[in-house]
PDB file of C-alpha atoms in Angstrom:
ATOM      1  CA  UNK A   1      -0.056   0.008   0.255  1.00 41.00           C
ATOM      2  CA  UNK A   2       1.515   2.986  -0.731  1.00 44.00           C
ATOM      3  CA  UNK A   3       2.203   5.613   1.985  1.00 46.00           C
ATOM      4  CA  UNK A   4       1.353   9.312   2.166  1.00 44.00           C
ATOM      5  CA  UNK A   5       3.859  12.040   3.758  1.00 52.00           C
ATOM      6  CA  UNK A   6       2.727  12.766   7.306  1.00 44.00           C
ATOM      7  CA  UNK A   7       2.410  16.171   6.293  1.00 49.00           C
ATOM      8  CA  UNK A   8      -0.152  15.567   3.404  1.00 47.00           C
ATOM      9  CA  UNK A   9      -2.135  12.878   5.456  1.00 47.00           C
ATOM     10  CA  UNK A  10      -3.207  15.650   8.151  1.00 45.00           C
ATOM     11  CA  UNK A  11      -4.164  18.190   5.476  1.00 45.00           C
ATOM     12  CA  UNK A  12      -6.486  15.082   3.438  1.00 44.00           C
ATOM     13  CA  UNK A  13      -7.732  14.153   7.261  1.00 42.00           C
ATOM     14  CA  UNK A  14      -8.694  18.250   7.760  1.00 44.00           C
ATOM     15  CA  UNK A  15     -10.177  18.228   4.316  1.00 47.00           C
ATOM     16  CA  UNK A  16     -12.533  15.411   5.125  1.00 44.00           C
ATOM     17  CA  UNK A  17     -13.369  16.573   8.253  1.00 42.00           C
ATOM     18  CA  UNK A  18     -14.383  20.423   6.945  1.00 46.00           C
ATOM     19  CA  UNK A  19     -16.300  18.401   3.871  1.00 46.00           C
ATOM     20  CA  UNK A  20     -17.922  16.378   6.672  1.00 45.00           C
ATOM     21  CA  UNK A  21     -18.902  19.432   8.524  1.00 47.00           C
ATOM     22  CA  UNK A  22     -20.229  20.831   5.488  1.00 44.00           C
ATOM     23  CA  UNK A  23     -22.461  18.206   4.905  1.00 46.00           C
ATOM     24  CA  UNK A  24     -23.527  18.137   8.895  1.00 45.00           C
ATOM     25  CA  UNK A  25     -24.308  21.955   8.697  1.00 47.00           C
ATOM     26  CA  UNK A  26     -26.448  21.352   5.771  1.00 52.00           C
ATOM     27  CA  UNK A  27     -28.359  18.742   7.300  1.00 62.00           C
ATOM     28  CA  UNK A  28     -28.767  20.774  10.360  1.00 83.00           C
ATOM     29  CA  UNK A  29     -29.952  23.754   8.738  1.00 96.00           C
ATOM     30  CA  UNK A  30     -33.832  24.279   8.970  1.00 98.00           C
ATOM     31  CA  UNK A  31     -35.945  23.131   6.198  1.00 98.00           C
ATOM     32  CA  UNK A  32     -38.815  25.062   4.475  1.00 98.00           C
ATOM     33  CA  UNK A  33     -41.645  23.487   2.293  1.00 98.00           C
ATOM     34  CA  UNK A  34     -42.961  24.821  -0.421  1.00 98.00           C
ATOM     35  CA  UNK A  35     -46.324  23.259  -1.748  1.00 98.00           C
ATOM     36  CA  UNK A  36     -47.829  25.033  -4.965  1.00 98.00           C
ATOM     37  CA  UNK A  37     -50.452  23.989  -7.102  1.00 95.00           C
ATOM     38  CA  UNK A  38     -48.306  22.900  -9.932  1.00 92.00           C
ATOM     39  CA  UNK A  39     -44.510  23.135 -11.338  1.00 89.00           C
ATOM     40  CA  UNK A  40     -46.131  22.699 -14.681  1.00 87.00           C
ATOM     41  CA  UNK A  41     -47.607  26.253 -15.257  1.00 85.00           C
ATOM     42  CA  UNK A  42     -45.640  29.360 -15.418  1.00 86.00           C
ATOM     43  CA  UNK A  43     -46.972  31.448 -12.792  1.00 90.00           C
ATOM     44  CA  UNK A  44     -46.601  28.715  -9.771  1.00 93.00           C
ATOM     45  CA  UNK A  45     -43.378  27.330 -10.983  1.00 94.00           C
ATOM     46  CA  UNK A  46     -42.191  31.302 -11.182  1.00 95.00           C
ATOM     47  CA  UNK A  47     -43.312  31.730  -6.946  1.00 96.00           C
ATOM     48  CA  UNK A  48     -41.484  28.205  -6.364  1.00 97.00           C
ATOM     49  CA  UNK A  49     -38.656  28.607  -8.122  1.00 97.00           C
ATOM     50  CA  UNK A  50     -38.264  32.707  -6.323  1.00 97.00           C
ATOM     51  CA  UNK A  51     -39.729  31.204  -3.168  1.00 98.00           C
ATOM     52  CA  UNK A  52     -37.030  28.377  -3.308  1.00 98.00           C
ATOM     53  CA  UNK A  53     -33.872  31.163  -4.146  1.00 98.00           C
ATOM     54  CA  UNK A  54     -34.586  33.068  -1.323  1.00 98.00           C
ATOM     55  CA  UNK A  55     -34.923  30.125   1.472  1.00 98.00           C
ATOM     56  CA  UNK A  56     -31.817  29.025   0.371  1.00 98.00           C
ATOM     57  CA  UNK A  57     -29.946  32.492   0.109  1.00 98.00           C
ATOM     58  CA  UNK A  58     -31.135  33.058   3.779  1.00 98.00           C
ATOM     59  CA  UNK A  59     -29.451  29.868   4.689  1.00 98.00           C
ATOM     60  CA  UNK A  60     -32.213  27.317   4.770  1.00 98.00           C
ATOM     61  CA  UNK A  61     -32.961  23.750   2.801  1.00 98.00           C
ATOM     62  CA  UNK A  62     -35.674  23.699   0.454  1.00 98.00           C
ATOM     63  CA  UNK A  63     -38.581  20.984  -0.393  1.00 98.00           C
ATOM     64  CA  UNK A  64     -39.867  21.628  -3.058  1.00 98.00           C
ATOM     65  CA  UNK A  65     -43.369  20.061  -4.359  1.00 98.00           C
ATOM     66  CA  UNK A  66     -47.106  20.370  -6.179  1.00 97.00           C
ATOM     67  CA  UNK A  67     -50.362  19.225  -4.943  1.00 97.00           C
ATOM     68  CA  UNK A  68     -52.254  19.846  -8.446  1.00 94.00           C
ATOM     69  CA  UNK A  69     -55.143  21.199  -6.824  1.00 92.00           C
ATOM     70  CA  UNK A  70     -55.909  18.000  -4.941  1.00 95.00           C
ATOM     71  CA  UNK A  71     -56.929  18.235  -1.100  1.00 96.00           C
ATOM     72  CA  UNK A  72     -56.290  15.049  -0.195  1.00 97.00           C
ATOM     73  CA  UNK A  73     -52.762  15.413  -1.749  1.00 98.00           C
ATOM     74  CA  UNK A  74     -52.092  18.201  -0.253  1.00 98.00           C
ATOM     75  CA  UNK A  75     -52.861  16.583   3.051  1.00 98.00           C
ATOM     76  CA  UNK A  76     -50.160  14.310   2.471  1.00 98.00           C
ATOM     77  CA  UNK A  77     -47.504  16.497   1.891  1.00 98.00           C
ATOM     78  CA  UNK A  78     -47.907  18.726   4.650  1.00 98.00           C
ATOM     79  CA  UNK A  79     -48.324  15.409   6.680  1.00 98.00           C
ATOM     80  CA  UNK A  80     -44.856  14.800   4.965  1.00 98.00           C
ATOM     81  CA  UNK A  81     -43.697  18.206   6.265  1.00 98.00           C
ATOM     82  CA  UNK A  82     -44.497  17.297   9.849  1.00 98.00           C
ATOM     83  CA  UNK A  83     -42.761  14.288   9.855  1.00 98.00           C
ATOM     84  CA  UNK A  84     -39.264  15.842   8.230  1.00 97.00           C
ATOM     85  CA  UNK A  85     -39.534  18.311  11.197  1.00 97.00           C
ATOM     86  CA  UNK A  86     -40.261  21.332   8.679  1.00 98.00           C
ATOM     87  CA  UNK A  87     -39.539  24.779  10.477  1.00 98.00           C
ATOM     88  CA  UNK A  88     -41.854  26.508   7.972  1.00 98.00           C
ATOM     89  CA  UNK A  89     -44.348  25.571   5.405  1.00 98.00           C
ATOM     90  CA  UNK A  90     -44.517  28.225   1.989  1.00 98.00           C
ATOM     91  CA  UNK A  91     -48.335  26.988   0.369  1.00 98.00           C
ATOM     92  CA  UNK A  92     -49.961  28.045  -2.624  1.00 97.00           C
ATOM     93  CA  UNK A  93     -53.053  26.069  -0.942  1.00 96.00           C
ATOM     94  CA  UNK A  94     -55.643  23.454  -3.019  1.00 95.00           C
ATOM     95  CA  UNK A  95     -58.645  25.321  -1.477  1.00 92.00           C
ATOM     96  CA  UNK A  96     -59.770  28.158   0.654  1.00 93.00           C
ATOM     97  CA  UNK A  97     -62.084  25.835   2.959  1.00 94.00           C
ATOM     98  CA  UNK A  98     -60.487  22.651   2.368  1.00 95.00           C
ATOM     99  CA  UNK A  99     -57.349  23.582   2.974  1.00 97.00           C
ATOM    100  CA  UNK A 100     -58.018  24.742   6.648  1.00 98.00           C
ATOM    101  CA  UNK A 101     -58.021  21.362   8.798  1.00 97.00           C
ATOM    102  CA  UNK A 102     -54.369  20.645   6.901  1.00 98.00           C
ATOM    103  CA  UNK A 103     -53.070  24.543   7.824  1.00 98.00           C
ATOM    104  CA  UNK A 104     -54.703  24.023  11.425  1.00 98.00           C
ATOM    105  CA  UNK A 105     -52.438  20.834  11.748  1.00 98.00           C
ATOM    106  CA  UNK A 106     -48.714  22.324  10.786  1.00 98.00           C
ATOM    107  CA  UNK A 107     -49.705  25.245  12.788  1.00 98.00           C
ATOM    108  CA  UNK A 108     -50.331  22.574  15.761  1.00 98.00           C
ATOM    109  CA  UNK A 109     -47.199  20.608  14.860  1.00 98.00           C
ATOM    110  CA  UNK A 110     -45.098  23.928  15.351  1.00 98.00           C
ATOM    111  CA  UNK A 111     -44.737  24.709  11.882  1.00 98.00           C
ATOM    112  CA  UNK A 112     -45.518  28.317  10.752  1.00 98.00           C
ATOM    113  CA  UNK A 113     -47.351  28.538   7.655  1.00 98.00           C
ATOM    114  CA  UNK A 114     -46.976  31.029   5.480  1.00 98.00           C
ATOM    115  CA  UNK A 115     -50.071  31.116   2.303  1.00 98.00           C
ATOM    116  CA  UNK A 116     -49.224  33.113  -1.112  1.00 98.00           C
ATOM    117  CA  UNK A 117     -51.659  33.139  -4.111  1.00 94.00           C
ATOM    118  CA  UNK A 118     -54.676  32.063  -2.574  1.00 94.00           C
ATOM    119  CA  UNK A 119     -56.109  33.162   0.874  1.00 95.00           C
ATOM    120  CA  UNK A 120     -57.758  30.407   3.089  1.00 96.00           C
ATOM    121  CA  UNK A 121     -61.527  31.269   4.737  1.00 95.00           C
ATOM    122  CA  UNK A 122     -59.874  31.337   8.626  1.00 97.00           C
ATOM    123  CA  UNK A 123     -57.990  33.794  10.558  1.00 98.00           C
ATOM    124  CA  UNK A 124     -55.177  33.276  13.189  1.00 98.00           C
ATOM    125  CA  UNK A 125     -54.336  29.594  12.438  1.00 98.00           C
ATOM    126  CA  UNK A 126     -51.318  31.226   9.335  1.00 98.00           C
ATOM    127  CA  UNK A 127     -48.690  33.640  10.449  1.00 98.00           C
ATOM    128  CA  UNK A 128     -49.348  35.815   7.011  1.00 98.00           C
ATOM    129  CA  UNK A 129     -51.374  35.360   3.649  1.00 98.00           C
ATOM    130  CA  UNK A 130     -50.122  37.261   1.004  1.00 98.00           C
ATOM    131  CA  UNK A 131     -52.204  37.564  -1.764  1.00 96.00           C
ATOM    132  CA  UNK A 132     -52.516  39.571  -4.924  1.00 96.00           C
ATOM    133  CA  UNK A 133     -55.305  41.769  -5.017  1.00 97.00           C
ATOM    134  CA  UNK A 134     -57.154  40.229  -7.474  1.00 97.00           C
ATOM    135  CA  UNK A 135     -60.349  42.292  -7.186  1.00 98.00           C
ATOM    136  CA  UNK A 136     -58.250  45.231  -8.165  1.00 98.00           C
ATOM    137  CA  UNK A 137     -56.353  43.169 -10.839  1.00 98.00           C
ATOM    138  CA  UNK A 138     -59.452  42.113 -12.558  1.00 98.00           C
ATOM    139  CA  UNK A 139     -61.109  45.847 -12.206  1.00 98.00           C
ATOM    140  CA  UNK A 140     -58.477  47.261 -14.048  1.00 98.00           C
ATOM    141  CA  UNK A 141     -58.100  44.402 -17.124  1.00 98.00           C
ATOM    142  CA  UNK A 142     -62.151  45.083 -17.661  1.00 98.00           C
ATOM    143  CA  UNK A 143     -61.477  48.785 -18.153  1.00 98.00           C
ATOM    144  CA  UNK A 144     -59.052  48.322 -20.510  1.00 98.00           C
ATOM    145  CA  UNK A 145     -61.123  45.431 -22.266  1.00 98.00           C
ATOM    146  CA  UNK A 146     -63.954  48.111 -21.987  1.00 98.00           C
ATOM    147  CA  UNK A 147     -61.856  50.574 -23.887  1.00 97.00           C
ATOM    148  CA  UNK A 148     -61.007  48.303 -26.606  1.00 97.00           C
ATOM    149  CA  UNK A 149     -64.519  47.908 -27.094  1.00 96.00           C
ATOM    150  CA  UNK A 150     -65.579  51.274 -26.886  1.00 90.00           C
ATOM    151  CA  UNK A 151     -66.989  53.478 -28.641  1.00 89.00           C
ATOM    152  CA  UNK A 152     -69.951  50.537 -29.810  1.00 90.00           C
ATOM    153  CA  UNK A 153     -69.548  47.339 -27.234  1.00 94.00           C
ATOM    154  CA  UNK A 154     -70.875  44.530 -28.845  1.00 97.00           C
ATOM    155  CA  UNK A 155     -70.775  40.738 -28.068  1.00 98.00           C
ATOM    156  CA  UNK A 156     -67.948  38.993 -25.382  1.00 98.00           C
ATOM    157  CA  UNK A 157     -67.252  36.200 -24.173  1.00 98.00           C
ATOM    158  CA  UNK A 158     -65.272  34.596 -20.879  1.00 98.00           C
ATOM    159  CA  UNK A 159     -63.285  32.549 -19.943  1.00 98.00           C
ATOM    160  CA  UNK A 160     -63.629  31.187 -16.336  1.00 98.00           C
ATOM    161  CA  UNK A 161     -61.479  30.032 -14.260  1.00 95.00           C
ATOM    162  CA  UNK A 162     -61.700  26.630 -12.377  1.00 88.00           C
ATOM    163  CA  UNK A 163     -64.298  26.618 -10.564  1.00 86.00           C
ATOM    164  CA  UNK A 164     -63.261  25.196  -7.231  1.00 81.00           C
ATOM    165  CA  UNK A 165     -60.783  28.294  -7.156  1.00 85.00           C
ATOM    166  CA  UNK A 166     -61.211  30.912  -5.235  1.00 87.00           C
ATOM    167  CA  UNK A 167     -59.584  33.387  -7.340  1.00 91.00           C
ATOM    168  CA  UNK A 168     -61.187  32.586 -10.297  1.00 94.00           C
ATOM    169  CA  UNK A 169     -64.412  33.416  -8.439  1.00 94.00           C
ATOM    170  CA  UNK A 170     -63.174  37.159  -6.806  1.00 96.00           C
ATOM    171  CA  UNK A 171     -61.743  37.508 -10.517  1.00 98.00           C
ATOM    172  CA  UNK A 172     -65.155  37.132 -12.312  1.00 98.00           C
ATOM    173  CA  UNK A 173     -66.839  39.383  -9.737  1.00 98.00           C
ATOM    174  CA  UNK A 174     -64.165  42.235 -10.201  1.00 98.00           C
ATOM    175  CA  UNK A 175     -64.945  41.328 -14.161  1.00 98.00           C
ATOM    176  CA  UNK A 176     -68.597  42.150 -13.648  1.00 98.00           C
ATOM    177  CA  UNK A 177     -67.979  44.997 -11.366  1.00 98.00           C
ATOM    178  CA  UNK A 178     -67.115  47.121 -14.443  1.00 98.00           C
ATOM    179  CA  UNK A 179     -68.530  44.973 -17.483  1.00 98.00           C
ATOM    180  CA  UNK A 180     -72.122  45.062 -16.275  1.00 97.00           C
ATOM    181  CA  UNK A 181     -72.233  48.946 -15.886  1.00 96.00           C
ATOM    182  CA  UNK A 182     -71.858  49.075 -19.697  1.00 96.00           C
ATOM    183  CA  UNK A 183     -75.054  48.370 -21.372  1.00 94.00           C
ATOM    184  CA  UNK A 184     -73.704  47.935 -24.396  1.00 96.00           C
ATOM    185  CA  UNK A 185     -72.114  44.867 -23.661  1.00 97.00           C
ATOM    186  CA  UNK A 186     -73.361  41.830 -24.339  1.00 97.00           C
ATOM    187  CA  UNK A 187     -72.100  38.653 -22.657  1.00 98.00           C
ATOM    188  CA  UNK A 188     -73.120  35.453 -24.794  1.00 98.00           C
ATOM    189  CA  UNK A 189     -70.985  32.975 -23.576  1.00 98.00           C
ATOM    190  CA  UNK A 190     -69.108  32.086 -20.491  1.00 98.00           C
ATOM    191  CA  UNK A 191     -66.935  28.776 -20.369  1.00 96.00           C
ATOM    192  CA  UNK A 192     -64.505  27.157 -17.703  1.00 97.00           C
ATOM    193  CA  UNK A 193     -61.622  26.416 -19.261  1.00 97.00           C
ATOM    194  CA  UNK A 194     -60.222  25.458 -15.702  1.00 93.00           C
ATOM    195  CA  UNK A 195     -57.335  27.408 -16.499  1.00 92.00           C
ATOM    196  CA  UNK A 196     -56.128  25.492 -19.783  1.00 93.00           C
ATOM    197  CA  UNK A 197     -54.708  26.523 -22.469  1.00 95.00           C
ATOM    198  CA  UNK A 198     -55.920  23.625 -24.425  1.00 97.00           C
ATOM    199  CA  UNK A 199     -58.926  23.835 -22.952  1.00 98.00           C
ATOM    200  CA  UNK A 200     -59.433  27.932 -23.631  1.00 98.00           C
ATOM    201  CA  UNK A 201     -58.397  26.578 -27.561  1.00 98.00           C
ATOM    202  CA  UNK A 202     -61.150  24.400 -27.691  1.00 98.00           C
ATOM    203  CA  UNK A 203     -63.848  26.443 -26.249  1.00 98.00           C
ATOM    204  CA  UNK A 204     -62.919  29.329 -28.113  1.00 98.00           C
ATOM    205  CA  UNK A 205     -62.991  27.272 -31.569  1.00 98.00           C
ATOM    206  CA  UNK A 206     -66.930  26.524 -29.928  1.00 98.00           C
ATOM    207  CA  UNK A 207     -68.089  30.016 -29.553  1.00 98.00           C
ATOM    208  CA  UNK A 208     -65.949  30.968 -32.354  1.00 98.00           C
ATOM    209  CA  UNK A 209     -68.350  28.921 -34.578  1.00 98.00           C
ATOM    210  CA  UNK A 210     -71.351  30.238 -32.286  1.00 98.00           C
ATOM    211  CA  UNK A 211     -71.056  34.238 -32.661  1.00 98.00           C
ATOM    212  CA  UNK A 212     -70.160  35.426 -35.870  1.00 97.00           C
ATOM    213  CA  UNK A 213     -70.140  38.851 -34.409  1.00 97.00           C
ATOM    214  CA  UNK A 214     -68.046  38.278 -31.487  1.00 98.00           C
ATOM    215  CA  UNK A 215     -65.841  41.627 -30.329  1.00 98.00           C
ATOM    216  CA  UNK A 216     -64.149  40.381 -27.176  1.00 98.00           C
ATOM    217  CA  UNK A 217     -62.969  37.676 -25.263  1.00 98.00           C
ATOM    218  CA  UNK A 218     -62.026  38.294 -21.468  1.00 98.00           C
ATOM    219  CA  UNK A 219     -60.270  35.512 -19.625  1.00 98.00           C
ATOM    220  CA  UNK A 220     -59.688  34.444 -16.285  1.00 98.00           C
ATOM    221  CA  UNK A 221     -55.749  33.999 -16.490  1.00 96.00           C
ATOM    222  CA  UNK A 222     -53.089  34.408 -18.952  1.00 96.00           C
ATOM    223  CA  UNK A 223     -53.038  30.314 -19.820  1.00 94.00           C
ATOM    224  CA  UNK A 224     -56.722  30.595 -21.290  1.00 97.00           C
ATOM    225  CA  UNK A 225     -56.102  33.869 -22.534  1.00 98.00           C
ATOM    226  CA  UNK A 226     -53.383  32.418 -25.029  1.00 98.00           C
ATOM    227  CA  UNK A 227     -55.256  29.283 -25.927  1.00 98.00           C
ATOM    228  CA  UNK A 228     -58.247  32.026 -27.050  1.00 98.00           C
ATOM    229  CA  UNK A 229     -55.858  34.018 -29.457  1.00 98.00           C
ATOM    230  CA  UNK A 230     -54.363  30.219 -31.085  1.00 98.00           C
ATOM    231  CA  UNK A 231     -58.074  29.777 -31.823  1.00 98.00           C
ATOM    232  CA  UNK A 232     -59.005  32.936 -33.158  1.00 98.00           C
ATOM    233  CA  UNK A 233     -55.617  33.014 -35.702  1.00 97.00           C
ATOM    234  CA  UNK A 234     -56.570  29.744 -36.434  1.00 98.00           C
ATOM    235  CA  UNK A 235     -60.147  30.789 -37.222  1.00 97.00           C
ATOM    236  CA  UNK A 236     -59.203  33.385 -39.156  1.00 97.00           C
ATOM    237  CA  UNK A 237     -60.889  36.097 -37.390  1.00 97.00           C
ATOM    238  CA  UNK A 238     -59.605  39.396 -36.901  1.00 95.00           C
ATOM    239  CA  UNK A 239     -60.194  42.174 -34.373  1.00 95.00           C
ATOM    240  CA  UNK A 240     -61.414  40.304 -31.576  1.00 98.00           C
ATOM    241  CA  UNK A 241     -59.992  41.785 -28.488  1.00 98.00           C
ATOM    242  CA  UNK A 242     -58.599  39.459 -25.555  1.00 98.00           C
ATOM    243  CA  UNK A 243     -57.482  40.375 -22.272  1.00 98.00           C
ATOM    244  CA  UNK A 244     -55.600  37.820 -19.756  1.00 98.00           C
ATOM    245  CA  UNK A 245     -54.995  38.320 -16.373  1.00 97.00           C
ATOM    246  CA  UNK A 246     -51.266  37.152 -14.143  1.00 95.00           C
ATOM    247  CA  UNK A 247     -48.593  38.718 -16.442  1.00 96.00           C
ATOM    248  CA  UNK A 248     -47.029  35.642 -17.950  1.00 95.00           C
ATOM    249  CA  UNK A 249     -43.697  36.340 -19.756  1.00 96.00           C
ATOM    250  CA  UNK A 250     -45.829  34.738 -22.531  1.00 96.00           C
ATOM    251  CA  UNK A 251     -48.445  37.281 -22.571  1.00 97.00           C
ATOM    252  CA  UNK A 252     -46.603  39.934 -21.955  1.00 98.00           C
ATOM    253  CA  UNK A 253     -44.857  39.029 -25.792  1.00 98.00           C
ATOM    254  CA  UNK A 254     -48.423  38.672 -26.877  1.00 98.00           C
ATOM    255  CA  UNK A 255     -48.887  42.460 -25.724  1.00 98.00           C
ATOM    256  CA  UNK A 256     -45.576  43.543 -27.311  1.00 97.00           C
ATOM    257  CA  UNK A 257     -46.853  41.871 -30.623  1.00 97.00           C
ATOM    258  CA  UNK A 258     -50.505  42.958 -30.632  1.00 97.00           C
ATOM    259  CA  UNK A 259     -52.032  39.663 -29.778  1.00 97.00           C
ATOM    260  CA  UNK A 260     -53.398  40.285 -26.581  1.00 98.00           C
ATOM    261  CA  UNK A 261     -54.556  43.404 -25.399  1.00 98.00           C
ATOM    262  CA  UNK A 262     -53.598  43.771 -21.891  1.00 98.00           C
ATOM    263  CA  UNK A 263     -53.172  41.899 -18.862  1.00 98.00           C
ATOM    264  CA  UNK A 264     -52.584  41.726 -15.046  1.00 98.00           C
ATOM    265  CA  UNK A 265     -50.083  41.617 -13.491  1.00 97.00           C
ATOM    266  CA  UNK A 266     -49.309  39.262  -9.897  1.00 95.00           C
ATOM    267  CA  UNK A 267     -46.816  39.949  -8.258  1.00 95.00           C
ATOM    268  CA  UNK A 268     -45.339  36.601  -7.638  1.00 95.00           C
ATOM    269  CA  UNK A 269     -42.340  37.124  -7.330  1.00 96.00           C
ATOM    270  CA  UNK A 270     -42.765  39.844  -4.820  1.00 97.00           C
ATOM    271  CA  UNK A 271     -44.796  37.727  -3.392  1.00 98.00           C
ATOM    272  CA  UNK A 272     -42.591  34.835  -2.539  1.00 98.00           C
ATOM    273  CA  UNK A 273     -39.608  36.354  -1.551  1.00 98.00           C
ATOM    274  CA  UNK A 274     -41.391  38.588   1.475  1.00 98.00           C
ATOM    275  CA  UNK A 275     -43.214  35.072   2.369  1.00 98.00           C
ATOM    276  CA  UNK A 276     -39.428  34.100   3.130  1.00 98.00           C
ATOM    277  CA  UNK A 277     -38.642  37.544   4.695  1.00 98.00           C
ATOM    278  CA  UNK A 278     -41.630  36.961   6.924  1.00 98.00           C
ATOM    279  CA  UNK A 279     -40.988  33.392   7.457  1.00 98.00           C
ATOM    280  CA  UNK A 280     -36.859  33.938   8.552  1.00 98.00           C
ATOM    281  CA  UNK A 281     -37.940  36.847  10.411  1.00 98.00           C
ATOM    282  CA  UNK A 282     -40.775  34.799  12.184  1.00 98.00           C
ATOM    283  CA  UNK A 283     -38.333  31.329  13.369  1.00 98.00           C
ATOM    284  CA  UNK A 284     -35.695  34.273  14.641  1.00 98.00           C
ATOM    285  CA  UNK A 285     -37.857  36.413  16.593  1.00 98.00           C
ATOM    286  CA  UNK A 286     -41.117  34.766  16.955  1.00 98.00           C
ATOM    287  CA  UNK A 287     -43.286  37.697  14.888  1.00 98.00           C
ATOM    288  CA  UNK A 288     -43.406  38.525  11.222  1.00 98.00           C
ATOM    289  CA  UNK A 289     -43.919  42.307  12.207  1.00 97.00           C
ATOM    290  CA  UNK A 290     -47.303  42.501   9.596  1.00 97.00           C
ATOM    291  CA  UNK A 291     -50.369  41.413  10.059  1.00 98.00           C
ATOM    292  CA  UNK A 292     -52.044  38.489   9.033  1.00 98.00           C
ATOM    293  CA  UNK A 293     -53.791  38.987   5.697  1.00 98.00           C
ATOM    294  CA  UNK A 294     -51.435  41.521   3.245  1.00 98.00           C
ATOM    295  CA  UNK A 295     -52.672  42.290  -0.217  1.00 98.00           C
ATOM    296  CA  UNK A 296     -50.512  43.667  -3.028  1.00 97.00           C
ATOM    297  CA  UNK A 297     -51.854  45.514  -5.316  1.00 98.00           C
ATOM    298  CA  UNK A 298     -51.741  43.906  -9.090  1.00 98.00           C
ATOM    299  CA  UNK A 299     -50.435  46.268 -12.368  1.00 98.00           C
ATOM    300  CA  UNK A 300     -51.900  47.127 -15.478  1.00 98.00           C
ATOM    301  CA  UNK A 301     -49.635  45.695 -18.697  1.00 98.00           C
ATOM    302  CA  UNK A 302     -50.194  47.065 -21.575  1.00 98.00           C
ATOM    303  CA  UNK A 303     -48.227  47.439 -24.918  1.00 97.00           C
ATOM    304  CA  UNK A 304     -47.467  51.069 -23.296  1.00 97.00           C
ATOM    305  CA  UNK A 305     -45.823  49.255 -20.438  1.00 98.00           C
ATOM    306  CA  UNK A 306     -45.412  45.724 -21.055  1.00 97.00           C
ATOM    307  CA  UNK A 307     -41.403  46.535 -21.621  1.00 96.00           C
ATOM    308  CA  UNK A 308     -41.511  47.007 -17.575  1.00 97.00           C
ATOM    309  CA  UNK A 309     -41.991  43.275 -16.495  1.00 96.00           C
ATOM    310  CA  UNK A 310     -40.221  40.769 -16.924  1.00 93.00           C
ATOM    311  CA  UNK A 311     -41.052  36.907 -15.142  1.00 93.00           C
ATOM    312  CA  UNK A 312     -44.032  38.011 -13.272  1.00 94.00           C
ATOM    313  CA  UNK A 313     -41.993  41.082 -11.624  1.00 93.00           C
ATOM    314  CA  UNK A 314     -41.813  44.528 -12.488  1.00 92.00           C
ATOM    315  CA  UNK A 315     -38.470  45.590 -13.675  1.00 92.00           C
ATOM    316  CA  UNK A 316     -38.664  49.017 -13.852  1.00 89.00           C
TER     317      UNK A 316
END
C-alpha cells in the first residue's frame, strides 16, 4: 500500500473533516417546504422558484412539491412536512375551505405556515396570508377591455378559471363590477376552461362558431387568454380583443406583438420573497411584524408599458 507523507495525510484528514462538517451543517439547517398547485404552470413555477431561491439565500434547506389542486394530496404533503420536522411551510393552497384543517394541523405541530397567492377562509391559523389583490386586478383589466371595445360595445365571451378556485370567483366578480355597468356590452358565452390553454382553445373554437359577431374575450388567466388567441388565429377571424390575467412572460410577449390587448400582473416574485422574509423573521424573533392578511396590488400591463415587466415582476 502506498503511504503518503505524514503532513499530506494531516491536510487530507482536515479537508475530510471540513467536508463532513459542511454536510452536517447542511443537514442541520432548518427546512422550508414549498407547496404549489403545479410546476407546469408558469405562474406557479415562478413563485416556487422565487421562494426556493430566497430561502436558500437565507441558509435554509428547501423542498418543493406540487399538490395539483388536490386537497387529499396536499394533506399528504403537509403530513410529510410534519414528519420531516419542517420549520416552515410556504403554501399556495388547494382550496380556501378544504385547506383549513391541513394548515391547522401543521400549525399545531409547531410548523409556521405562510400562505401565498390564495387565502384560506380562516384567520389566526397561518402566520401570514400574502395574496395579490385579485379584485383590483380584475377591475383594471376589465376597464382596459371596455376601453378597447368602445365606442359601440358588442358581444363578448368570458373564459373562467377552475370553479373550485377562490381566485377564479373573485376575478369574475371583479370583471363584472366593471362590465355590467356598460349596457352596450353583451356577454353571449361563459365557459370554464380550468386555467388550461388547450381547453381554452377548444372552448373558444366553439364560441367563435356560434357567435359570428363576437368582439372580445375576457379570460380569467393568461394561459386561457393565449389559448383564445391561438383559436382566433386558427379561425382566421380578425379584430377580436382578448385580455388575460397574471402577467406571464408569454402574455407580455403577446401584448408587445399586438395579439393580446392587456393583462393584470400578479407580483408573484415579490409575494414569494416577502413570504420567505417573513418566515425568516418569525423563526428568528417569534413575530412577522406584519398583519396576517396582506394584499398586494396588481399592475395593468399594456403595449405602452410591457417593457417594464419580466418573469412576473416589475423590473422598471
